[in-house]
XYZ file of C-alpha atoms in Angstrom:
445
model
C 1.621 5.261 28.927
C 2.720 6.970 25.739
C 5.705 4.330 25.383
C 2.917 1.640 26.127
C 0.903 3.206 23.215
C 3.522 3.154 20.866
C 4.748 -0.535 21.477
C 1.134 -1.515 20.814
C 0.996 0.663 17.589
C 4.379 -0.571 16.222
C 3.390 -4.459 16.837
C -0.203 -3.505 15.192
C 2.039 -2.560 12.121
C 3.866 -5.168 11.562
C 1.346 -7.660 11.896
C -0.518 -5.903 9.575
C 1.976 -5.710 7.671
C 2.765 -9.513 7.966
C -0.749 -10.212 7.421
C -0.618 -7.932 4.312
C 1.298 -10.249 1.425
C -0.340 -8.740 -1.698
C -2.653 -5.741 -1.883
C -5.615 -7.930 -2.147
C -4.955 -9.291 1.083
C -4.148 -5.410 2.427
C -7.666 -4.372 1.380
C -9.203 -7.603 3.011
C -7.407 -6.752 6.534
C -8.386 -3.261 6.336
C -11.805 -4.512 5.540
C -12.551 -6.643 8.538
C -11.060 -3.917 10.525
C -13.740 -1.385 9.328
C -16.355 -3.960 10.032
C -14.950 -4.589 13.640
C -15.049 -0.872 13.954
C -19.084 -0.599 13.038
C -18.147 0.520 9.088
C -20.967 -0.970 6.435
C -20.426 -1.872 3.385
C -21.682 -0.124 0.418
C -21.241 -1.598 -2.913
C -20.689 0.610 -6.222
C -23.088 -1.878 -8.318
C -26.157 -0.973 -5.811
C -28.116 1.986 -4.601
C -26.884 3.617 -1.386
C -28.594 4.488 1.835
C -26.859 6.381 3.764
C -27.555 7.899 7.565
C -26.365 11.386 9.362
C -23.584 9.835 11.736
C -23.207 6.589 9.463
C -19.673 4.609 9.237
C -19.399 2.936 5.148
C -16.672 1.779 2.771
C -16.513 0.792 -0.549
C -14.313 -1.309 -2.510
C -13.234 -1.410 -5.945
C -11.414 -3.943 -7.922
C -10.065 -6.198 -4.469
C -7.396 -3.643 -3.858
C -8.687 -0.145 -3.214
C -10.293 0.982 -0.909
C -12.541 4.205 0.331
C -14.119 4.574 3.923
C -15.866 7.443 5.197
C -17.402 8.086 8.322
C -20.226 11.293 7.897
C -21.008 13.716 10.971
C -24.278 13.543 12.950
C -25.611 17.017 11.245
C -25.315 15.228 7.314
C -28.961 14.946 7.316
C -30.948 15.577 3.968
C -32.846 18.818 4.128
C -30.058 20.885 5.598
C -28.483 24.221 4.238
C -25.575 22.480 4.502
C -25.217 18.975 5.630
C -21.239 19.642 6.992
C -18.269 21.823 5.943
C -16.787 19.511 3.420
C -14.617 16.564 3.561
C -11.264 15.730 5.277
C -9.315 13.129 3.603
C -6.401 11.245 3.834
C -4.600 8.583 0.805
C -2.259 6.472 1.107
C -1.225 3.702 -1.462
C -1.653 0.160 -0.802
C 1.017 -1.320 -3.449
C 5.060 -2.075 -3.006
C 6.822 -2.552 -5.712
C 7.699 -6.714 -6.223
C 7.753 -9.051 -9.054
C 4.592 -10.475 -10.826
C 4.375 -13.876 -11.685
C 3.295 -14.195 -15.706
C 0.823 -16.282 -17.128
C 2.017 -19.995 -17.914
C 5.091 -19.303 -15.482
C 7.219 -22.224 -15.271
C 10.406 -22.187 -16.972
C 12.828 -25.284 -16.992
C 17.033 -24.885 -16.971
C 19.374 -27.496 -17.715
C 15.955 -30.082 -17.649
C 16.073 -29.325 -13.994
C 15.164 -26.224 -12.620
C 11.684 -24.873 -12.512
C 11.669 -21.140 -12.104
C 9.047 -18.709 -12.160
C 8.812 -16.061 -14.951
C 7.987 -13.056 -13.215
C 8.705 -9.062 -14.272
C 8.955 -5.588 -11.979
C 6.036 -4.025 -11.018
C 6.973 -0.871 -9.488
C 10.741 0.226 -9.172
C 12.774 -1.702 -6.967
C 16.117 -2.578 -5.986
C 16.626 -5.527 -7.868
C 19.648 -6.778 -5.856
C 18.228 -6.877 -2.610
C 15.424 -9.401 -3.641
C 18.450 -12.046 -4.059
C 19.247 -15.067 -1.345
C 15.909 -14.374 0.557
C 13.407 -16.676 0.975
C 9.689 -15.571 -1.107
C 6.926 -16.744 -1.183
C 3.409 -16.044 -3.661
C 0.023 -14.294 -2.743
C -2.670 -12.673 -4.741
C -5.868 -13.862 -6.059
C -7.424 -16.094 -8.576
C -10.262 -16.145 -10.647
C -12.203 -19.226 -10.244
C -14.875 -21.143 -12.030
C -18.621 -20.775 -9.903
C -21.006 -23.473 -9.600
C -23.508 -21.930 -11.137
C -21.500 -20.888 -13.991
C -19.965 -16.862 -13.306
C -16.347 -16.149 -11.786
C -15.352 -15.568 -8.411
C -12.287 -15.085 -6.764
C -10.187 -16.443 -4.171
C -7.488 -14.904 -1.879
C -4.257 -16.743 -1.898
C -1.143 -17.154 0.463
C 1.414 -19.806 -0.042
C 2.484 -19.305 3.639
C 5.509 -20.948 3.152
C 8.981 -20.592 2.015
C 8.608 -21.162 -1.267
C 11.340 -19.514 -4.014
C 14.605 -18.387 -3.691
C 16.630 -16.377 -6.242
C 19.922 -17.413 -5.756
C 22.819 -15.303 -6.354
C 25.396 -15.793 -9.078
C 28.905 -16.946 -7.124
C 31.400 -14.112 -6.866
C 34.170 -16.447 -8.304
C 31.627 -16.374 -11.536
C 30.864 -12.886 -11.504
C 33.947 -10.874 -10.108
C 32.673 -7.593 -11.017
C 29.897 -7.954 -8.166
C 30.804 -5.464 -5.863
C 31.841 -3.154 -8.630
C 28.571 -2.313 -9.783
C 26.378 -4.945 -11.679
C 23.577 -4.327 -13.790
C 21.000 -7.278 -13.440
C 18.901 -8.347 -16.338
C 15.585 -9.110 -15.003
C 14.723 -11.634 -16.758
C 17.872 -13.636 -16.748
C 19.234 -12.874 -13.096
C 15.757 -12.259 -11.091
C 13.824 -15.510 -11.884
C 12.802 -16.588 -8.554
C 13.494 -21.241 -8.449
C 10.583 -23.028 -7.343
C 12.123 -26.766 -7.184
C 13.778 -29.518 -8.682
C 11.682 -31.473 -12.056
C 13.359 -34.701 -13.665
C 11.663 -35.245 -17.530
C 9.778 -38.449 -16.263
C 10.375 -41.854 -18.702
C 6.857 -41.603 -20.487
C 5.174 -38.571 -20.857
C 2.486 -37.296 -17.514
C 0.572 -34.420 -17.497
C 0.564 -34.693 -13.827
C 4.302 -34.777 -14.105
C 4.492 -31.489 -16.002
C 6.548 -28.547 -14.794
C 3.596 -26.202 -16.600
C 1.157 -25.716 -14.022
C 2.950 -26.656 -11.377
C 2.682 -22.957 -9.023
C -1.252 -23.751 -10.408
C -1.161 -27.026 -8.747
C 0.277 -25.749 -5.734
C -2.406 -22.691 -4.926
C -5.688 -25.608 -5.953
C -4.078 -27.805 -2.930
C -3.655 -24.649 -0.661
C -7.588 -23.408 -1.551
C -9.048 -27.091 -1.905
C -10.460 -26.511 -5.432
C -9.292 -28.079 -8.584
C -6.920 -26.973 -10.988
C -9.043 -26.966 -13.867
C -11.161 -24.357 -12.277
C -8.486 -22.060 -11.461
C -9.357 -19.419 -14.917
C -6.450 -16.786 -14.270
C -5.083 -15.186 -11.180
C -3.375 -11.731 -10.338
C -0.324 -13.379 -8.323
C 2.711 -11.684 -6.586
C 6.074 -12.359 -4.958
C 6.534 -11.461 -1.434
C 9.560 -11.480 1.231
C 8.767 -13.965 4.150
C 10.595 -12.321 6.422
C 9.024 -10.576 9.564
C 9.295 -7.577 10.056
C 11.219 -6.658 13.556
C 11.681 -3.791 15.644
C 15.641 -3.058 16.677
C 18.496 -0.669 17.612
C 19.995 0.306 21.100
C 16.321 0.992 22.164
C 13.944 -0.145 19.272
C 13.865 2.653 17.622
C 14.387 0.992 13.968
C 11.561 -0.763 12.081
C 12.823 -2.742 9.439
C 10.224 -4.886 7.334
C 9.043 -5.326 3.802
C 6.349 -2.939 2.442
C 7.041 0.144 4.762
C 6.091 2.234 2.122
C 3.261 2.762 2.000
C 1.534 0.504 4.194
C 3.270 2.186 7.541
C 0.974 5.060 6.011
C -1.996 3.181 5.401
C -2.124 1.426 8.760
C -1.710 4.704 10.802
C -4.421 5.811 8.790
C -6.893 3.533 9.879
C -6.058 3.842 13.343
C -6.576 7.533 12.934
C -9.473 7.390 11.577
C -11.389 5.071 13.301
C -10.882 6.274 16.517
C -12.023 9.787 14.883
C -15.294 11.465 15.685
C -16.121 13.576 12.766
C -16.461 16.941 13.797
C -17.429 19.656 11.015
C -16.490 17.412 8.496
C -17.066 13.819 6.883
C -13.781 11.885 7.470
C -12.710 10.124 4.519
C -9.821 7.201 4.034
C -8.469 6.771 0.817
C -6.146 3.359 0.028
C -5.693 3.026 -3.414
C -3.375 0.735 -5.362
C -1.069 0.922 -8.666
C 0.735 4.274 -7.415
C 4.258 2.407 -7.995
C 3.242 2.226 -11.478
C 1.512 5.095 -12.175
C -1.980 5.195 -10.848
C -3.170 5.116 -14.068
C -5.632 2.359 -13.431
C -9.775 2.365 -12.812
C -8.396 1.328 -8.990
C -5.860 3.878 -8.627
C -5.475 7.600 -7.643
C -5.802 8.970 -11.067
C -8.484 6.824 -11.825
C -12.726 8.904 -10.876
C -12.748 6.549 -7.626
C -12.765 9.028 -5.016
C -14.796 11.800 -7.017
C -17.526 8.653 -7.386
C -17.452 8.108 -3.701
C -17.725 11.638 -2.825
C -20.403 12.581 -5.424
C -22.472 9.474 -4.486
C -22.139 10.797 -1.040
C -23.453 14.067 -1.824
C -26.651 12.332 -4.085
C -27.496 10.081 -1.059
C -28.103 12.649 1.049
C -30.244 14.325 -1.652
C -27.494 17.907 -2.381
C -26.618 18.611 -6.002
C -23.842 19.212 -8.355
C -23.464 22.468 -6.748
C -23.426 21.572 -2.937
C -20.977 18.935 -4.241
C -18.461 22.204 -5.578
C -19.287 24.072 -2.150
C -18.026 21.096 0.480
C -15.484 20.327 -2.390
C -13.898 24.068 -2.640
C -13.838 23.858 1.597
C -12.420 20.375 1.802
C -8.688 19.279 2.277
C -6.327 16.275 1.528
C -3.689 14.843 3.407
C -1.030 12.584 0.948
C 0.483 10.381 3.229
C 3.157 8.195 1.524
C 6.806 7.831 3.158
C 9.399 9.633 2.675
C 13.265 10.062 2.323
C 15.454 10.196 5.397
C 19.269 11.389 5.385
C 20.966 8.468 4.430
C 24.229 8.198 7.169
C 26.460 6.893 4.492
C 25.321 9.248 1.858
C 24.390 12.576 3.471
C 25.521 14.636 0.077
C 22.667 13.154 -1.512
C 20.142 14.655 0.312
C 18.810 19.088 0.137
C 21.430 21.267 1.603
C 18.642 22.530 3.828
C 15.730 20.105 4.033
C 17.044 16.972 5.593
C 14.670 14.745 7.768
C 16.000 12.212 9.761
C 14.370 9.040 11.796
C 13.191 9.899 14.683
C 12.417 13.669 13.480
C 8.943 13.745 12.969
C 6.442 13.863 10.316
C 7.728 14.918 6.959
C 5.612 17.514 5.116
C 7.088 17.650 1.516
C 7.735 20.506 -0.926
C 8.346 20.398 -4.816
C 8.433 23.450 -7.104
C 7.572 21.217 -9.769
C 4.288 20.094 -7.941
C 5.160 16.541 -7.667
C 4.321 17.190 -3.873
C 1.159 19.277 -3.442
C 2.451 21.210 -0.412
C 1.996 24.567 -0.911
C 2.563 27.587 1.858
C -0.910 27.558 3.185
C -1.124 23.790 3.194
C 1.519 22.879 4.780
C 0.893 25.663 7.453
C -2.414 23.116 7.814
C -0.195 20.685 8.386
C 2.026 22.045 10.994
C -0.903 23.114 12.951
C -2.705 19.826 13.501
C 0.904 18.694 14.523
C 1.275 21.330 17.089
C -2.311 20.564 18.319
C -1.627 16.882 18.594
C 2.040 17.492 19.998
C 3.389 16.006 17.029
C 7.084 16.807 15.750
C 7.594 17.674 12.333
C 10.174 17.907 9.734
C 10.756 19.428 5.697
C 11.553 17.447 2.740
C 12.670 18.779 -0.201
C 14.616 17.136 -3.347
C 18.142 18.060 -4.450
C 17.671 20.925 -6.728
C 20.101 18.691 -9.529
C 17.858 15.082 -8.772
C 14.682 14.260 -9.899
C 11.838 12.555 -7.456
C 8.778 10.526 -7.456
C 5.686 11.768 -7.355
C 3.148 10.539 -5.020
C -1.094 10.432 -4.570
C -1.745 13.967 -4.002
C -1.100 16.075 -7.261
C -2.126 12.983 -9.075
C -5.775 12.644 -6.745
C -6.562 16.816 -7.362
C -6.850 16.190 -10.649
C -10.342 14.559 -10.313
C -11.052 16.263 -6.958
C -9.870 20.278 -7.012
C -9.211 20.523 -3.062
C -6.477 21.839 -1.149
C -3.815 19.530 -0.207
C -0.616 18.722 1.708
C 1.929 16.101 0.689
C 3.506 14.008 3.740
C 5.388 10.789 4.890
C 6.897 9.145 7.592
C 10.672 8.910 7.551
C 12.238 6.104 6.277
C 15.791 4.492 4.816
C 16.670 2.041 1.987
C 13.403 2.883 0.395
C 11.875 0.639 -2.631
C 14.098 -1.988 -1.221
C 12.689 -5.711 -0.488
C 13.001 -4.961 3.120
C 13.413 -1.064 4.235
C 14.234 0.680 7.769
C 12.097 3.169 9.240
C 11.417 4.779 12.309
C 8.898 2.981 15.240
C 7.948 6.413 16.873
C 6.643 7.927 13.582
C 4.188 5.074 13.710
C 2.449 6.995 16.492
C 3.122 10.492 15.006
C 1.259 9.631 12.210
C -2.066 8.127 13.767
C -2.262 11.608 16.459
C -1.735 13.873 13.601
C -4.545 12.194 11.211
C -6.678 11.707 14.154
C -6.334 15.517 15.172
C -7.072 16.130 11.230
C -10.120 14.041 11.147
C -11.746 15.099 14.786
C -11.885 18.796 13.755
C-alpha cells in the first residue's frame, strides 16, 4: 500500500508540475484544488466572514497564495480561540527567462527571436537545444472599459535556442561564459521583409499575435502581459527502480505540491493550519507578493480581527506559533562529493533535509529543528542535515526572510535534490511522500 501511495503521489507531482508552466498558472491549479477540497475564497479588497472549523484562501497578485484551514474551537468569545498557528511556505517561482516588452528581434532579415532576460539564477547552458514554449498572463482590455487578465499557455513547441556549433566555438567544453543576451535568445521562426510594407506582415507583434489566436481575443486588446519561458519536456520518473524524478521546476514546486496534499488532508488540531506559496523568492522576495512582502502578517491579523481578538491575542497565538520553510535542498553531488560539508551530506533517498546556517540564512535553530525531527519520528519519516561548506556561500530561502514580518519560531527544510537551478533537475520520488506525512503530522497536532 505504501508503494501504491507513493506512485500516486509522484504522478500527482508531475502533473502538477506539467500543469504548472508559469506561477500564475501554479496558483490557479492550487486554487481549484482548494475549492475541490471545500476551501472558500476570501478576497483582500472585501470584508471577511469567517466560521470556527472554516476552510479559506486568499490570493494576491495571480501568483501567491495563502490558505488556512481554522479549528472547530476558533469561535469569537473565547479566552483563546486556538494555540496559534502552524504554517508551512514554500515558493512558487523557478528561475527562467522573461520575455520583454516589444520582443521580437530580427537577424540576418530572417530570424525572429525573442528578447528575453534571467529571472532568478540559472544555469544558462542547460536551457540550450530544448524545445520551450511561453505561459503567463496578459492584461486585457474589458468591455465595459477596466482590465482583466487572461491565463496563457502556448502548449506547443514553440522556441528553441540553438547552440553555437563546436567547430565555431572550440572552447565549448573548456568552460564558456554565455552572454545572455547574445547566446540565450530563444528563435521563434523564419520572417522574409515582404515586397510592400504589411503591418500584418510585421515581425513586431508577432508572439502578440500568437497568444490573441490561442485566447480568441484581438490583438489590439492585449494591453501588456507578464510572460515566461518554460521547458516542454515532461517530467519522468526513472532509475533501476524509479527512484529518480527528473523534471523542470523541482524546486520549489516538489515543496509546494506536498504541501497541499498535507494540508488538506489535515484536521487542525490545537492550531489553525496555514499554507503559504509565495512567489519572487529566486529574486529576492522583495515584492508586495513575496515572502518579505506584509502578506502573511495581513492574512494572519485579518484572521485574528474576524474572529473579533486584538492586537494582543494576535502577539499571544503569534509568540506560540511555528513555521516550517520548505524549499529543496542540496544533495551530494556523485561527481563532486568535495563540494559538499565534511559532515552534513544528504543524499536522495535519505530523507527530509532540515538545514542549518550560522549565518541565519536557514532559520533552523537547536530547538527547531528538534521540532522537526519529532514530527518525523511521529510520522515515520527519515531525516537528514544540511549544512554549507564552511569556505562557500548559500542561498537563502523563505524562512529568515518570512520572520521578519511574523516573529515565530521556525525550521528551515527541503527535499533532496541534484542539478539544482537547472532547466530540468533530478530529485528523489520517495521524498515526495516524506514530505506530505511530515507536514500532515505538523498540521494535525
Amino acid at each position: 500500500m505504501e508503494g501504491k501511495r507513493e506512485e500516486q503521489l509522484n504522478r500527482g507531482l508531475l502533473e502538477f508540475i506539467q500543469d504548472s508552466p508559469s506561477v500564475f498558472h501554479v496558483i490557479d491549479n492550487l486554487k481549484k484544488r482548494l475549492e475541490k477540497a471545500g476551501f472558500a475564497e476570501r478576497r483582500e479588497q472585501d470584508s471577511w466572514e469567517l466560521q470556527p472549523g472554516g476552510s479559506y484562501y486568499v490570493i494576491r497578485n495571480g501568483s501567491s497564495l495563502i490558505a488556512f484551514r481554522l479549528p472547530e474551537a476558533a469561535g469569537p468569545g473565547k479566552e483563546r480561540p486556538f494555540r496559534g498557528y502552524h504554517i508551512a511556505a514554500a515558493h512558487s517561482d523557478s528561475p527562467t527567462f522573461k520575455v520583454k516588452a516589444l520582443p521580437e528581434t530580427v537577424a540576418e532579415k530572417q530570424y525572429v527571436r525573442l528578447n528575453v532576460e534571467k529571472y532568478g539564477g540559472m544555469i544558462l547552458s542547460t536551457w540550450l537545444d530544448r524545445p520551450l514554449s511561453v505561459a503567463g498572463r496578459v492584461a486585457v482590455r474589458e468591455p465595459e472599459g477596466g482590465v482583466g487578465t487572461r491565463l496563457v499557455n502556448l502548449d506547443r513547441d514553440l522556441l528553441v535556442i540553438p547552440n553555437l556549433a563546436v567547430h565555431m566555438n572550440r572552447d565549448i567544453n573548456s568552460g564558456y561564459a554565455y552572454n545572455p543576451q547574445a547566446d540565450m535568445l530563444p528563435l521563434m521562426g523564419l520572417w522574409q521583409e515582404p515586397q510592400e510594407e504589411s503591418a500584418s506582415q510585421s515581425p513586431q507583434g508577432m508572439l502578440l499575435r500568437e497568444i490573441a489566436r490561442e485566447l480568441g481575443i484581438c490583438p489590439e486588446d492585449i494591453l501588456d502581459g507578464d510572460l515566461y519561458l518554460y521547458v516542454r519536456e515532461k517530467g519522468r520518473l526513472l532509475g533501476r527502480e524509479g527512484e529518480f524524478i527528473l523534471s523542470p521546476r523541482l524546486d520549489d514546486l516538489q515543496c509546494v505540491y506536498a504541501g497541499l496534499e498535507g494540508f488538506v488532508s489535515a484536521i487542525p488540531g490545537q492550531y489553525a493550519n496555514v499554507l503559504a506559496v509565495f512567489d519572487n523568492e529566486e529574486v529576492g522576495s522583495g515584492t508586495r507578493q513575496g515572502a518579505d512582502s506584509t502578506f502573511l502578517e495581513d492574512v494572519l491579523l485579518r484572521i485574528q480581527s474576524s474572529l473579533g481578538y486584538g492586537p494582543s491575542m494576535y502577539r499571544q497565538l503569534v509568540a506560540d506559533s511555528f513555521l516550517i520553510s520548505a524549499d529543496n535542498a542540496h544533495a551530494v553531488h556523485p561527481a563532486h562529493p568535495e563540494k559538499a560539508d565534511p559532515t552534513n551530506r544528504p543524499v536522495l533517498g535519505g530523507g527530509i533535509v532540515i538545514k542549518y546556517h550560522g549565518g541565519q540564512k536557514y532559520t533552523s535553530d537547536a530547538v527547531s529543528a528538534a521540532w522537526m525531527k519529532l514530527w518525523c519520528q511521529r510520522a515515520g519519516v527519515p531525516y537528514q542535515t544540511f549544512a554549507n561548506r564552511s569556505d562557500m556561500a548559500g542561498g537563502s530561502t523563505l524562512g529568515n526572510i518570512s520572520t521578519s514580518h511574523v516573529s515565530l519560531a521556525s525550521v528551515d527544510i527541503g527535499l533532496p535534490q541534484l542539478a539544482m537551478h537547472s532547466a530540468v533537475e533530478t530529485g528523489c520520488s520517495r521524498a515526495t511522500a516524506y514530505a506530505v506525512s511530515a507536514l500532515q503530522q505538523f498540521w494535525q497536532e
